[in-house]
Coordinates of C-alpha atoms and ligand atoms in Angstrom, one line a residue:
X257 CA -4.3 -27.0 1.3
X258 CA -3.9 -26.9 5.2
X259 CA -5.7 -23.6 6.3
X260 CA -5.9 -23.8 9.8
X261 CA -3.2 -22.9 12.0
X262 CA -1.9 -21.9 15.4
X263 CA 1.1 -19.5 15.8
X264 CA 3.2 -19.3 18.7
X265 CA 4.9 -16.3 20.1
X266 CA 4.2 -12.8 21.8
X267 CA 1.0 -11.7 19.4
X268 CA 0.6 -7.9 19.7
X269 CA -2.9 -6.7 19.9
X270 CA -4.1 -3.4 20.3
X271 CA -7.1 -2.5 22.5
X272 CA -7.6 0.8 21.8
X273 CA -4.7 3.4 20.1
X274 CA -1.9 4.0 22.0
X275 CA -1.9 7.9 21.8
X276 CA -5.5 7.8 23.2
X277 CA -4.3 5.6 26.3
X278 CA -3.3 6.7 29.7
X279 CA 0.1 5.5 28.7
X280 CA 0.9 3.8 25.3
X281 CA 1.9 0.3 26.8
X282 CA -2.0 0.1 27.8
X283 CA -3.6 0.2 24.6
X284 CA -1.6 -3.2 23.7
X285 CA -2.7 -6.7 24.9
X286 CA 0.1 -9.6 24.3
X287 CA -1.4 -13.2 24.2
X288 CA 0.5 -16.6 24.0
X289 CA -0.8 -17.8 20.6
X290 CA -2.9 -16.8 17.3
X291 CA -5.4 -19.4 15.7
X292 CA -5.9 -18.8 12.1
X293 CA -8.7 -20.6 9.9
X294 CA -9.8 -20.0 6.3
X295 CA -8.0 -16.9 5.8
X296 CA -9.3 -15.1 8.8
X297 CA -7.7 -15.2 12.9
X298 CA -10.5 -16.9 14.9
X299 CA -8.7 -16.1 18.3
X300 CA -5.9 -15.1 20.4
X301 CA -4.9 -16.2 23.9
X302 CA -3.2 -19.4 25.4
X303 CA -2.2 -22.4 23.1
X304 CA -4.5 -24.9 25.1
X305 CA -7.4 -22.3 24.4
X306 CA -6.6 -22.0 20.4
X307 CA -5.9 -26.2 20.1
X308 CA -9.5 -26.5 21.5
X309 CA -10.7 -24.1 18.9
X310 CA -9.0 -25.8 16.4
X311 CA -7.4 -29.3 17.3
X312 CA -6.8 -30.4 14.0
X313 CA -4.8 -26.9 13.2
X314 CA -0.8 -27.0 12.6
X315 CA 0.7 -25.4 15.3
X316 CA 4.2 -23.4 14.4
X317 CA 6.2 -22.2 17.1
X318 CA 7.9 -18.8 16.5
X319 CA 9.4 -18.8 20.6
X320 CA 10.2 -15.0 21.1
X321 CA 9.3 -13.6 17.9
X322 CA 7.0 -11.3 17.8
X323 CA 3.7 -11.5 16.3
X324 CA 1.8 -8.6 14.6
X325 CA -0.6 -7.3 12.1
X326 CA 1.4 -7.1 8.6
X327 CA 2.3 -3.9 8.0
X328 CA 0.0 -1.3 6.1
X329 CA 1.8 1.2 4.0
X330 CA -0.4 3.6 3.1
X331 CA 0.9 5.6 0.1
X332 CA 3.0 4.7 -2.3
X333 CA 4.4 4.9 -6.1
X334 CA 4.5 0.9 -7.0
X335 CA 5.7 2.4 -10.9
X336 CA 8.6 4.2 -8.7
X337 CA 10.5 1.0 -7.5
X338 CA 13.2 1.2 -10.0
X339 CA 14.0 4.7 -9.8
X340 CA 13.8 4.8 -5.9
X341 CA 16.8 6.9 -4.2
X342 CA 17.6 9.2 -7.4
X343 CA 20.1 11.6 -6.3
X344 CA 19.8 15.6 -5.7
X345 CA 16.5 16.5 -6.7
X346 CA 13.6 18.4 -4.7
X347 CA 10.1 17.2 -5.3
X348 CA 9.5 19.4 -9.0
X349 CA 12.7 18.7 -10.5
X350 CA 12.6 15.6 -9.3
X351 CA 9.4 14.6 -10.4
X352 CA 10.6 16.2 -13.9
X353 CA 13.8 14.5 -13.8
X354 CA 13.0 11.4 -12.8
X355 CA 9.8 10.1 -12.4
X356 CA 8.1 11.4 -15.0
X357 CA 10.1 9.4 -17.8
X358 CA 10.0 5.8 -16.3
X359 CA 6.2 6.4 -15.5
X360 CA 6.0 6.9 -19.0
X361 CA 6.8 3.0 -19.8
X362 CA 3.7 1.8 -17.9
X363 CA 1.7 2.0 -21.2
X364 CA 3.4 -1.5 -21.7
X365 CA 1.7 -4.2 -19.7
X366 CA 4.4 -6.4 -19.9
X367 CA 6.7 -3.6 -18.6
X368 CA 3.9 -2.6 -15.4
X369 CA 2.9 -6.7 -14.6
X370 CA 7.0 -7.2 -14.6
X371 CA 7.3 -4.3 -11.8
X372 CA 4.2 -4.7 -10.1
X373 CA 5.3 -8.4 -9.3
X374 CA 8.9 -6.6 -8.5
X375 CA 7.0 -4.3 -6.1
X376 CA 4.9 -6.3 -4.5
X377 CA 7.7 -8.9 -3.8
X378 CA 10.0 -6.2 -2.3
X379 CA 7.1 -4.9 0.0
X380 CA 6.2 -8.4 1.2
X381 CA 9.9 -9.4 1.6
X382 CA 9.9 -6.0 4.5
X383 CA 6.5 -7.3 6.1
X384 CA 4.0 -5.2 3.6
X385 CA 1.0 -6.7 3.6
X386 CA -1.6 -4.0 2.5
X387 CA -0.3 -0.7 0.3
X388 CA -2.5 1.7 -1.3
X389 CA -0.2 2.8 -4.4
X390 CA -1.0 5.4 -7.2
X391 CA -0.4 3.9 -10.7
X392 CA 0.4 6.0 -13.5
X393 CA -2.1 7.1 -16.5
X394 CA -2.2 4.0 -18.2
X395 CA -5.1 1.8 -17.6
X396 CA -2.6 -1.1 -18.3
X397 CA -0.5 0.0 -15.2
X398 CA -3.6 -0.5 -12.7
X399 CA -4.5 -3.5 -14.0
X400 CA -1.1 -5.2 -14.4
X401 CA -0.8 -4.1 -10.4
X402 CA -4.7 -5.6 -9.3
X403 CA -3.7 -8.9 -11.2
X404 CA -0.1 -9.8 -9.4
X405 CA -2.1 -8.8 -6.3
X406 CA -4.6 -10.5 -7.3
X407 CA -2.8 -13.7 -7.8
X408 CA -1.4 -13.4 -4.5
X409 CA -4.6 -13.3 -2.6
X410 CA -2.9 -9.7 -1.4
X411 CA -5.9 -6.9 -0.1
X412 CA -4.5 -3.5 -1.9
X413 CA -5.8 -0.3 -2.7
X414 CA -5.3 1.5 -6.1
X415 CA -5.7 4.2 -8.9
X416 CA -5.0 5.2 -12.0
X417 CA -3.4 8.5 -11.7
X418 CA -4.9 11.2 -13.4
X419 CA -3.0 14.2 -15.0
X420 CA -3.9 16.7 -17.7
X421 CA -1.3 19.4 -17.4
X422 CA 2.1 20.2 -16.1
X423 CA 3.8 16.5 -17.0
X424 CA 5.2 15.6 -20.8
X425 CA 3.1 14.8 -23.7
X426 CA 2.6 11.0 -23.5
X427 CA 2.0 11.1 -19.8
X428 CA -1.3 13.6 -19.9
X429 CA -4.8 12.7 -20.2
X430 CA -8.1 14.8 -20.1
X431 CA -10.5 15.8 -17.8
X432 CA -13.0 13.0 -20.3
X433 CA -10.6 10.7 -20.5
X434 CA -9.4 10.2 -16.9
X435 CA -13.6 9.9 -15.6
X436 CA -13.9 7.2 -18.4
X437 CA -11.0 5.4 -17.5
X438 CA -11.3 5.8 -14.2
X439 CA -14.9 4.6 -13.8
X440 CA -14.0 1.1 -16.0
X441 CA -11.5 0.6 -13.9
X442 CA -14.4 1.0 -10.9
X443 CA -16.2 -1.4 -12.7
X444 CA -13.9 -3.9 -13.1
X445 CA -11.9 -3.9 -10.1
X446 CA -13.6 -2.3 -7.1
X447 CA -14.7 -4.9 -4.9
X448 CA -13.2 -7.7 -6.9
X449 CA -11.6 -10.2 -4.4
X450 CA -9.5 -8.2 -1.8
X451 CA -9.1 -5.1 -4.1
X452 CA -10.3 -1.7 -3.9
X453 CA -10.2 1.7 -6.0
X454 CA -8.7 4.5 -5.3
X455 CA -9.5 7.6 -7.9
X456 CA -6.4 9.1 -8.3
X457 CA -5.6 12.9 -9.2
X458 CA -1.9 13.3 -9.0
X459 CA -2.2 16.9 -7.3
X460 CA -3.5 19.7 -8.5
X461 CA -0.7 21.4 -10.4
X462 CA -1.2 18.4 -12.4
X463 CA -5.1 18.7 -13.1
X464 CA -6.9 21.6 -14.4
X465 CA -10.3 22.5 -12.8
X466 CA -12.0 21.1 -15.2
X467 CA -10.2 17.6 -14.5
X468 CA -10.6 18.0 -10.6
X469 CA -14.1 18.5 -11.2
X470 CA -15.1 15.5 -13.4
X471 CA -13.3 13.1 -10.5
X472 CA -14.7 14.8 -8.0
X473 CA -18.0 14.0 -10.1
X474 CA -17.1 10.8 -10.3
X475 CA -16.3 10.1 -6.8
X476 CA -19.8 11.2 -5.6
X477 CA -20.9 8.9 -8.2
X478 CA -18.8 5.9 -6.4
X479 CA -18.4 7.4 -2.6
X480 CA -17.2 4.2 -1.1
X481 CA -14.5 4.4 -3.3
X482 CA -11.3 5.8 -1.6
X483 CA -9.9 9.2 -3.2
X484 CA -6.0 9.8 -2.8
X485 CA -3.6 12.8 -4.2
X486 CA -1.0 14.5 -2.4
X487 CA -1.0 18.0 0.1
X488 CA 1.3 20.4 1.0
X489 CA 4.5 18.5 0.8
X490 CA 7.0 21.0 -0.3
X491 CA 6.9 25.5 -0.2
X492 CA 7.6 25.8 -3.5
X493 CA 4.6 23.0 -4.4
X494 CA 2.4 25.1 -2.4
X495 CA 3.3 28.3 -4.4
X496 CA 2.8 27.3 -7.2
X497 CA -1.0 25.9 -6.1
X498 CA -1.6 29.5 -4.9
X499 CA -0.8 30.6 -8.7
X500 CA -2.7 28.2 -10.4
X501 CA -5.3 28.7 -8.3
X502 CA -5.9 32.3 -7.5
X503 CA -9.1 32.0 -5.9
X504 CA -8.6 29.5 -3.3
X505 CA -8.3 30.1 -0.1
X506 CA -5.3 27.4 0.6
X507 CA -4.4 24.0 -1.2
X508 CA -6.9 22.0 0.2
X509 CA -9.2 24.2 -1.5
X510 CA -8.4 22.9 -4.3
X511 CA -9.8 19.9 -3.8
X512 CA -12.4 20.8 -1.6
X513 CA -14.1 23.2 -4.0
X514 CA -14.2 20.4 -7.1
X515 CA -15.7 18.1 -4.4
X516 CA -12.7 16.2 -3.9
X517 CA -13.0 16.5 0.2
X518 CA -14.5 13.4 2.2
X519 CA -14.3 11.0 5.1
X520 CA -13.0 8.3 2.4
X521 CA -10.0 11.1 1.5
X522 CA -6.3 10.2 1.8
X523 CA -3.7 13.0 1.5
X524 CA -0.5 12.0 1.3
X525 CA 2.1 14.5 3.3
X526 CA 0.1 17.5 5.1
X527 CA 3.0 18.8 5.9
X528 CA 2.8 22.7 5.5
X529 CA -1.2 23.2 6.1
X530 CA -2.9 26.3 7.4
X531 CA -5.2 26.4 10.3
X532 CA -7.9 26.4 8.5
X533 CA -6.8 23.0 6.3
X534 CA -6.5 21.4 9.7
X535 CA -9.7 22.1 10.3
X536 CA -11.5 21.1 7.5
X537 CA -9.7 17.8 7.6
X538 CA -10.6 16.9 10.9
X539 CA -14.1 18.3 10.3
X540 CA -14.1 15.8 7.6
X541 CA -12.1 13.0 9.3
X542 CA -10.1 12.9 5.9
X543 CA -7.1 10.6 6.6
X544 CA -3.3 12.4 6.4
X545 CA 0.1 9.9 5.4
X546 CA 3.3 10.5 6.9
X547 CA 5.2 10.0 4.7
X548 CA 9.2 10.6 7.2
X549 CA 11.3 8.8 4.7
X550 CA 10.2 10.8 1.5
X551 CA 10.4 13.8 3.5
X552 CA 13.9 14.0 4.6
X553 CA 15.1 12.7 1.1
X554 CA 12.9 15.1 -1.1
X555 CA 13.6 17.5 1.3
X556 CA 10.1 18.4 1.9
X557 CA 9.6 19.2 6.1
X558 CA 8.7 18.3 9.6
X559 CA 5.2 16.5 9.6
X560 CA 3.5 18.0 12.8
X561 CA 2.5 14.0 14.4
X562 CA 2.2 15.4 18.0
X563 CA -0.2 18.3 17.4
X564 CA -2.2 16.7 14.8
X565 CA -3.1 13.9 16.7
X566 CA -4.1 15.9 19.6
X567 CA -6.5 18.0 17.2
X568 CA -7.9 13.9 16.6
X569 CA -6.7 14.1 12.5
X570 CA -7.2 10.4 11.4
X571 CA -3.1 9.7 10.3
X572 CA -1.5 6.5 8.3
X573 CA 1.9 5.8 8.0
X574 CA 3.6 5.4 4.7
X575 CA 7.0 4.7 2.8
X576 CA 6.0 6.9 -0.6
X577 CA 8.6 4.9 -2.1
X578 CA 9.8 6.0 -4.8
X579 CA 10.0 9.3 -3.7
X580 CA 10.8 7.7 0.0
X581 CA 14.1 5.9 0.3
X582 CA 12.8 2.8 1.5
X583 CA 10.4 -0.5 0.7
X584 CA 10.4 -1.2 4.6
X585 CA 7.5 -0.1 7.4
X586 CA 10.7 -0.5 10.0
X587 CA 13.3 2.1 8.3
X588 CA 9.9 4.2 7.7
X589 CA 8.7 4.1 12.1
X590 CA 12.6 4.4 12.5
X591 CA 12.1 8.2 10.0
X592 CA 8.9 8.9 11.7
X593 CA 10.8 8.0 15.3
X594 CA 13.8 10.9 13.9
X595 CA 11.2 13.1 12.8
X596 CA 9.2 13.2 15.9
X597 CA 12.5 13.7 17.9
X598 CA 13.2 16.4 16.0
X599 CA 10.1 18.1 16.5
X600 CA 10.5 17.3 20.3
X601 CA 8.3 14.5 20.9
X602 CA 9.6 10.6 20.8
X603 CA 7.2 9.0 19.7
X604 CA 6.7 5.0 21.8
X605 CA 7.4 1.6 20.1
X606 CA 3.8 1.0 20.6
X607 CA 2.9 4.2 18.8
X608 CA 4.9 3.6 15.8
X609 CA 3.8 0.1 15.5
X610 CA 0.5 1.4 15.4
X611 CA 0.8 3.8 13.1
X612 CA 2.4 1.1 10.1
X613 CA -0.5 -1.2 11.2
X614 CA -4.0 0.1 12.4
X615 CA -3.4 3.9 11.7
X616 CA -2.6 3.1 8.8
X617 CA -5.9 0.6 7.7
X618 CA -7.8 3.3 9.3
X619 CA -6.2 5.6 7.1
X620 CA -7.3 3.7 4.3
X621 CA -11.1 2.8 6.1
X622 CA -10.1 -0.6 6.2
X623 CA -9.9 -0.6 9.9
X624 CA -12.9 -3.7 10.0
X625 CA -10.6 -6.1 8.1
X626 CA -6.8 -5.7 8.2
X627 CA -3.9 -3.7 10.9
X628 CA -4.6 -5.8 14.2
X629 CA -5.2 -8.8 15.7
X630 CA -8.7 -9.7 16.9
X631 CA -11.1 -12.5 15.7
X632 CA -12.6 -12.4 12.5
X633 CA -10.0 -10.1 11.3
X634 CA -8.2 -11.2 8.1
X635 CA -4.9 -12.7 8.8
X636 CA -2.4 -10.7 7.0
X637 CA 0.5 -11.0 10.2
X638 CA 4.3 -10.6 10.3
X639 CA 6.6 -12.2 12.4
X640 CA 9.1 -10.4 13.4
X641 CA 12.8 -11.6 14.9
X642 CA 14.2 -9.3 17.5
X643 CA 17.7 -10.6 17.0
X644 CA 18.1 -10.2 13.5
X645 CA 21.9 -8.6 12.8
X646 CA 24.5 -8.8 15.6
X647 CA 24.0 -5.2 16.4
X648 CA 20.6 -5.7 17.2
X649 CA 21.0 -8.5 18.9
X650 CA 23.1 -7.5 21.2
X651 CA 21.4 -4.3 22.0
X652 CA 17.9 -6.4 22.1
X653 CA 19.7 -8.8 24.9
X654 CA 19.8 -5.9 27.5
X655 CA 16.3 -4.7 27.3
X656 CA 14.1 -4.7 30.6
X657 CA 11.0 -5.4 28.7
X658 CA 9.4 -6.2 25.6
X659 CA 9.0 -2.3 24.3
X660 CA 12.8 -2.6 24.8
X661 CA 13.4 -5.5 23.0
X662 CA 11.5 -4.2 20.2
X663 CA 12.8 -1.3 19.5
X664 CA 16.5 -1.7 18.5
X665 CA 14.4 -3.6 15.4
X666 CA 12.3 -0.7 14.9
X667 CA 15.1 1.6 14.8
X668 CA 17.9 -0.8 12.8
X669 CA 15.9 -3.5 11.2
X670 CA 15.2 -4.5 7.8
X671 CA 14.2 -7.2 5.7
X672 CA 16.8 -9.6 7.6
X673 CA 13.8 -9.1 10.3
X674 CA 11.2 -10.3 8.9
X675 CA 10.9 -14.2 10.1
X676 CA 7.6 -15.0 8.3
X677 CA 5.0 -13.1 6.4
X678 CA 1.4 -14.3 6.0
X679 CA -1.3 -13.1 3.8
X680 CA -4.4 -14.7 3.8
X681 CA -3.6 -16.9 6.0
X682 CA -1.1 -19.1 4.0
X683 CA 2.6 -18.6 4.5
X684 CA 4.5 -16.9 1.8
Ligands
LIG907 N1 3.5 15.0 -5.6 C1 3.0 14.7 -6.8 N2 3.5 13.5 -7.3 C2 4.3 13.1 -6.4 C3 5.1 11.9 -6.3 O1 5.1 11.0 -7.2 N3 5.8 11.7 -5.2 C4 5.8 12.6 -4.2 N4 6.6 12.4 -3.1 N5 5.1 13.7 -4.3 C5 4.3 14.0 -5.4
LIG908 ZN1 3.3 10.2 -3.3

């Protein structure tokens, strides 16, 4: 198999991240060409430089297409794809209604391999090239999602979800049960090709203290394994934490007092949290997911973007599909784009961008491998067409620069975008 190659186009590079530049534009680079060889980029700049890196490579024009890191979505429900946009629910009743019954089919690994692949080909099809999904509590449901990745030479993050009260008898495990399965899992996946773990408690309604404390156990016993659960996503959610919890001093608390706090920590939503929560995360530099598309269709709030990335809070971007509306990292920058207009600050093309790409593999602490374009990075890339629908196209033909040409797709692409999608360096 060929396996070196030279891509052609504007390739978008980041420097250093746009909200910590002087002005966003200056924390991106664009070069001429990519040269990609044995799965990893081995350059960018002029096409003369990259054939005399690699003469013998196969060089693919892609014109004005743009040229960028695939897309990283953070946080997702891969077991959620075929009940995605469920109608008039807020997050309780619509995790009763909804979600909690089809999750409940994922003890059939025929059932979880036929919608992992279903999953992992919708994400791929909208430029996903690294998600970091929860599972459900079936041991069959993570691995039927590790092997289709795994078959598709794909880098993702997962976990089997724990939950030992507050969902339906056939979807509850125990506070034993989910360290044991948990840790096989570990052991047979973590590390394994382009996979990692995640240990996965739901959230804490869903886990008693004694369940929260044997993962949290379990995580010091693995600490370079990711943890992810959800945090303050809707009032009500948060309510209820308070009276499960009596003695905590806020929802992070939670987790923080069964040792379920760290660097390697992924919270999806922190939407609602106290000063104090703010804090402790940055303290920490525990990762947050925005999560815009979920949270105007559950209904859940205004994620705070400006102030949290002034305080320096480490953030991802994420479609939480099923409970977000969306497969695609451009209808999810285009929700995060409303979202921050809404709370008063626009956020930049370059921004956003960054966000679904290197926020977002910082996020996960896989910053050293995947979300830009640099040598010896792994090339996971999308290629973007800026003219994809009529409408775009003709907005895209007045822009004064590139940021202007870009961001009509941002805002009104989808997977009509999406020119070319590499993972591993091989074409899909
Ligand atoms: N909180 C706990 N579980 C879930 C879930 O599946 N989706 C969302 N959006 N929030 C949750
Ligand atoms: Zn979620």
């Amino acid at each position: 198999m060929q396996s070196e190659f030279i891509l052609r186009g504007h390739v978008l590079s980041y420097c250093t991240s746009p909200f910590a530049a002087p002005s966003p534009e200056d924390a991106v680079q664009i070069s001429a060409a990519v040269a990609i060889a044995e799965g990893k980029i081995t350059g960018t700049g002029s096409l003369e430089a990259m054939q005399e890196k690699l003469p013998r490579a196969e060089v693919i024009d892609h014109g004005s297409k743009l040229i960028l890191a695939g897309f990283v979505d953070a946080h997702v429900h891969y077991p959620q794809t075929a009940i995605i946009a469920s109608w008039g629910k807020r997050l309780i009743d619509w995790l009763n209604s909804y979600t909690f019954p089809e999750e409940m089919r994922f003890g059939d690994l025929g059932y979880a391999s036929e919608i992992a692949n279903r999953y992992l080909d919708l994400s791929a099809a909208n430029g996903t090239t690294t998600v970091c999904s929860f599972a459900t509590i079936h041991r069959e449901s993570v691995d039927a999602f590790f092997t289709a990745a795994q078959e598709r030479g794909q880098r993702v993050v997962a976990g089997k979800t724990c939950m030992d009260r507050n969902a339906p008898e056939g979807l509850r495990d125990t506070a034993q049960s989910a360290y044991d399965d948990s840790k096989a899992l570990i052991e047979r996946w973590h590390g394994v090709d382009r996979i990692d773990y995640a240990i996965t408690p739901r959230f804490s309604p869903t886990s008693t203290p004694d369940q929260l404390a044997a993962l949290g156990a379990l995580w010091a016993e693995h600490p370079d394994c990711l943890m992810q659960t959800h945090l303050s996503e809707q009032l009500d959610e948060i309510e209820w934490v308070k009276s499960l919890f009596p003695q905590a001093r806020d929802y992070l608390d939670t987790y923080e007092e069964f040792g379920l706090l760290g660097a390697r920590g992924v919270y999806g939503h922190a939407i609602h949290l106290e000063e104090r929560e703010r804090h402790r995360l940055r303290d920490y530099g525990a990762a947050l997911v925005h999560c815009p598309t979920s949270n105007t269709f559950i209904g859940s709030g205004l994620f705070d973007m400006d102030r949290l990335m002034a305080e320096g809070q480490r953030i991802g971007l994420a479609t939480d599909t099923g409970g977000g509306s969306s497969f695609s990292m451009l209808r999810t920058m285009a929700a995060a784009y409303e979202i921050g207009q809404l709370r008063g600050r626009p956020l930049h093309a370059a921004e956003l961008i960054w966000l679904a790409t290197q926020g977002s593999a910082k996020a996960l602490r896989l910053e050293d491998k995947i979300g830009n374009i640099a040598p010896g990075m792994e090339a996971d890339l999308v290629v973007l067409d800026l003219a994809s629908t009529p409408a775009i196209a003709q907005r895209a033909d007045r822009a004064q620069d590139l940021w202007e040409a870009v961001f009509p797709t941002l805002m009104m692409g989808d997977d009509r975008a999406i020119a070319e999608v590499w993972i591993n360096g091989q074409r899909l």
